Tab-separated table of N, CA and C in Angstrom:
chain	number	residue	atom	x	y	z
A	26	MET	N	-155.394	-4.987	-74.800
A	26	MET	CA	-155.611	-5.237	-76.214
A	26	MET	C	-155.132	-4.017	-77.005
A	27	ILE	N	-154.521	-4.291	-78.153
A	27	ILE	CA	-153.987	-3.215	-78.984
A	27	ILE	C	-155.039	-2.800	-80.004
A	28	SER	N	-155.258	-1.507	-80.107
A	28	SER	CA	-156.254	-0.997	-81.051
A	28	SER	C	-155.694	-1.033	-82.474
A	29	PRO	N	-156.580	-1.030	-83.490
A	29	PRO	CA	-156.112	-1.026	-84.883
A	29	PRO	C	-155.243	0.179	-85.214
A	30	GLY	N	-155.518	1.305	-84.585
A	30	GLY	CA	-154.683	2.483	-84.802
A	30	GLY	C	-153.258	2.258	-84.310
A	31	MET	N	-153.140	1.526	-83.206
A	31	MET	CA	-151.816	1.214	-82.676
A	31	MET	C	-151.071	0.270	-83.609
A	32	TYR	N	-151.785	-0.676	-84.226
A	32	TYR	CA	-151.158	-1.563	-85.214
A	32	TYR	C	-150.588	-0.750	-86.377
A	33	ASN	N	-151.376	0.208	-86.852
A	33	ASN	CA	-150.900	1.061	-87.948
A	33	ASN	C	-149.676	1.870	-87.526
A	34	PHE	N	-149.703	2.380	-86.306
A	34	PHE	CA	-148.570	3.153	-85.804
A	34	PHE	C	-147.316	2.283	-85.714
A	35	LEU	N	-147.466	1.079	-85.147
A	35	LEU	CA	-146.322	0.170	-85.029
A	35	LEU	C	-145.809	-0.247	-86.404
A	36	PHE	N	-146.731	-0.487	-87.334
A	36	PHE	CA	-146.320	-0.861	-88.689
A	36	PHE	C	-145.528	0.263	-89.348
A	37	CYS	N	-145.978	1.512	-89.149
A	37	CYS	CA	-145.254	2.655	-89.719
A	37	CYS	C	-143.865	2.772	-89.112
A	38	ILE	N	-143.764	2.604	-87.799
A	38	ILE	CA	-142.461	2.689	-87.127
A	38	ILE	C	-141.539	1.592	-87.647
A	39	LEU	N	-142.046	0.362	-87.747
A	39	LEU	CA	-141.217	-0.751	-88.210
A	39	LEU	C	-140.821	-0.582	-89.663
A	40	SER	N	-141.737	-0.087	-90.489
A	40	SER	CA	-141.396	0.084	-91.899
A	40	SER	C	-140.380	1.210	-92.081
A	41	ILE	N	-140.477	2.259	-91.263
A	41	ILE	CA	-139.487	3.339	-91.331
A	41	ILE	C	-138.123	2.812	-90.893
A	42	ASN	N	-138.099	1.996	-89.834
A	42	ASN	CA	-136.831	1.430	-89.375
A	42	ASN	C	-136.244	0.494	-90.417
A	43	ALA	N	-137.083	-0.341	-91.027
A	43	ALA	CA	-136.597	-1.256	-92.058
A	43	ALA	C	-136.078	-0.469	-93.257
A	44	PHE	N	-136.787	0.584	-93.625
A	44	PHE	CA	-136.356	1.412	-94.754
A	44	PHE	C	-135.016	2.078	-94.452
A	45	SER	N	-134.861	2.605	-93.239
A	45	SER	CA	-133.596	3.259	-92.890
A	45	SER	C	-132.456	2.250	-92.829
A	46	ILE	N	-132.732	1.021	-92.394
A	46	ILE	CA	-131.699	-0.019	-92.379
A	46	ILE	C	-131.293	-0.372	-93.799
A	47	ILE	N	-132.265	-0.500	-94.694
A	47	ILE	CA	-131.964	-0.819	-96.095
A	47	ILE	C	-131.149	0.305	-96.731
A	48	ILE	N	-131.529	1.554	-96.475
A	48	ILE	CA	-130.789	2.695	-97.021
A	48	ILE	C	-129.363	2.720	-96.470
A	49	THR	N	-129.213	2.469	-95.169
A	49	THR	CA	-127.884	2.469	-94.557
A	49	THR	C	-127.002	1.382	-95.152
A	50	ILE	N	-127.536	0.175	-95.292
A	50	ILE	CA	-126.766	-0.927	-95.875
A	50	ILE	C	-126.404	-0.608	-97.322
A	51	SER	N	-127.339	-0.038	-98.067
A	51	SER	CA	-127.061	0.317	-99.461
A	51	SER	C	-125.950	1.358	-99.555
A	52	LEU	N	-125.992	2.364	-98.692
A	52	LEU	CA	-124.946	3.389	-98.701
A	52	LEU	C	-123.587	2.807	-98.332
A	53	VAL	N	-123.557	1.937	-97.340
A	53	VAL	CA	-122.290	1.317	-96.939
A	53	VAL	C	-121.730	0.478	-98.075
A	54	LEU	N	-122.580	-0.313	-98.724
A	54	LEU	CA	-122.113	-1.129	-99.845
A	54	LEU	C	-121.643	-0.263	-101.004
A	55	PHE	N	-122.341	0.836	-101.258
A	55	PHE	CA	-121.919	1.744	-102.329
A	55	PHE	C	-120.558	2.358	-102.019
A	56	ILE	N	-120.363	2.790	-100.780
A	56	ILE	CA	-119.084	3.394	-100.394
A	56	ILE	C	-117.962	2.370	-100.490
A	57	LEU	N	-118.216	1.146	-100.026
A	57	LEU	CA	-117.191	0.105	-100.123
A	57	LEU	C	-116.865	-0.213	-101.576
A	58	ASP	N	-117.884	-0.293	-102.409
A	58	ASP	CA	-117.665	-0.578	-103.827
A	58	ASP	C	-116.895	0.561	-104.485
A	59	PHE	N	-117.253	1.792	-104.164
A	59	PHE	CA	-116.576	2.950	-104.747
A	59	PHE	C	-115.110	2.988	-104.332
A	60	THR	N	-114.838	2.757	-103.041
A	60	THR	CA	-113.444	2.776	-102.590
A	60	THR	C	-112.659	1.631	-103.201
A	61	TYR	N	-113.303	0.480	-103.399
A	61	TYR	CA	-112.618	-0.650	-104.039
A	61	TYR	C	-112.255	-0.300	-105.483
A	62	ILE	N	-113.202	0.300	-106.213
A	62	ILE	CA	-112.945	0.666	-107.614
A	62	ILE	C	-111.833	1.706	-107.687
A	63	VAL	N	-111.887	2.717	-106.828
A	63	VAL	CA	-110.862	3.763	-106.835
A	63	VAL	C	-109.498	3.172	-106.483
A	64	THR	N	-109.472	2.261	-105.508
A	64	THR	CA	-108.204	1.640	-105.114
A	64	THR	C	-107.623	0.817	-106.247
A	65	ILE	N	-108.453	0.005	-106.899
A	65	ILE	CA	-107.974	-0.838	-107.993
A	65	ILE	C	-107.503	0.030	-109.157
A	66	GLU	N	-108.267	1.062	-109.500
A	66	GLU	CA	-107.877	1.917	-110.620
A	66	GLU	C	-106.590	2.677	-110.316
A	67	SER	N	-106.441	3.185	-109.101
A	67	SER	CA	-105.204	3.895	-108.769
A	67	SER	C	-104.028	2.936	-108.763
A	68	TYR	N	-104.256	1.692	-108.349
A	68	TYR	CA	-103.183	0.694	-108.401
A	68	TYR	C	-102.800	0.414	-109.848
A	69	ARG	N	-103.791	0.279	-110.720
A	69	ARG	CA	-103.496	0.023	-112.136
A	69	ARG	C	-102.734	1.185	-112.756
A	70	ILE	N	-103.136	2.414	-112.419
A	70	ILE	CA	-102.460	3.591	-112.968
A	70	ILE	C	-101.022	3.642	-112.461
A	71	SER	N	-100.821	3.419	-111.166
A	71	SER	CA	-99.462	3.472	-110.625
A	71	SER	C	-98.632	2.313	-111.155
A	72	ASP	N	-99.245	1.147	-111.334
A	72	ASP	CA	-98.527	-0.002	-111.880
A	72	ASP	C	-98.132	0.271	-113.325
A	73	ARG	N	-99.034	0.874	-114.074
A	73	ARG	CA	-98.756	1.191	-115.476
A	73	ARG	C	-97.638	2.229	-115.571
A	74	SER	N	-97.681	3.260	-114.743
A	74	SER	CA	-96.637	4.283	-114.804
A	74	SER	C	-95.304	3.715	-114.334
A	75	PHE	N	-95.345	2.814	-113.359
A	75	PHE	CA	-94.104	2.191	-112.904
A	75	PHE	C	-93.516	1.314	-114.004
A	76	SER	N	-94.366	0.537	-114.661
A	76	SER	CA	-93.856	-0.353	-115.701
A	76	SER	C	-93.350	0.447	-116.903
A	77	MET	N	-93.954	1.604	-117.167
A	77	MET	CA	-93.473	2.430	-118.269
A	77	MET	C	-92.119	3.054	-117.912
A	78	SER	N	-91.942	3.445	-116.678
A	78	SER	CA	-90.681	4.075	-116.295
A	78	SER	C	-89.570	3.050	-116.120
A	79	SER	N	-89.938	1.795	-115.891
A	79	SER	CA	-88.913	0.781	-115.686
A	79	SER	C	-88.583	0.023	-116.969
A	80	LEU	N	-89.061	0.521	-118.097
A	80	LEU	CA	-88.704	-0.121	-119.361
A	80	LEU	C	-87.208	0.040	-119.603
A	81	PRO	N	-86.604	-0.962	-120.174
A	81	PRO	CA	-85.164	-0.826	-120.422
A	81	PRO	C	-84.904	0.282	-121.441
A	82	THR	N	-83.949	1.093	-121.141
A	82	THR	CA	-83.619	2.183	-122.065
A	82	THR	C	-82.699	1.653	-123.149
A	83	ARG	N	-82.798	2.248	-124.275
A	83	ARG	CA	-81.999	1.806	-125.416
A	83	ARG	C	-80.587	2.374	-125.300
A	84	LYS	N	-79.634	1.497	-125.314
A	84	LYS	CA	-78.248	1.943	-125.187
A	84	LYS	C	-77.702	2.282	-126.564
A	85	LEU	N	-76.994	3.368	-126.616
A	85	LEU	CA	-76.369	3.770	-127.881
A	85	LEU	C	-75.107	2.943	-128.103
A	86	LYS	N	-74.991	2.465	-129.317
A	86	LYS	CA	-73.803	1.672	-129.642
A	86	LYS	C	-72.660	2.617	-129.990
A	87	HIS	N	-71.538	2.393	-129.378
A	87	HIS	CA	-70.352	3.204	-129.674
A	87	HIS	C	-69.578	2.551	-130.809
A	88	LYS	N	-69.234	3.356	-131.779
A	88	LYS	CA	-68.448	2.837	-132.909
A	88	LYS	C	-66.979	2.779	-132.510
A	89	ASN	N	-66.386	1.655	-132.746
A	89	ASN	CA	-64.947	1.522	-132.496
A	89	ASN	C	-64.208	1.857	-133.776
A	90	SER	N	-63.418	2.904	-133.779
A	90	SER	CA	-62.681	3.242	-134.996
A	90	SER	C	-61.192	3.233	-134.766
């Protein structure tokens, strides 16, 4: 038979494990979200700079005299 003190001990162990699992999952999701945001923003910045550099340049008209 398990004593009430043992129940409290097991509950503490399980709650610590559940808490550490929740913290681990939260950190992983935060890191994934952060890397996704950084990737999308860097893509937008590089896309914007590429589109700005690939704008057609204005050609000077030569006068025929």
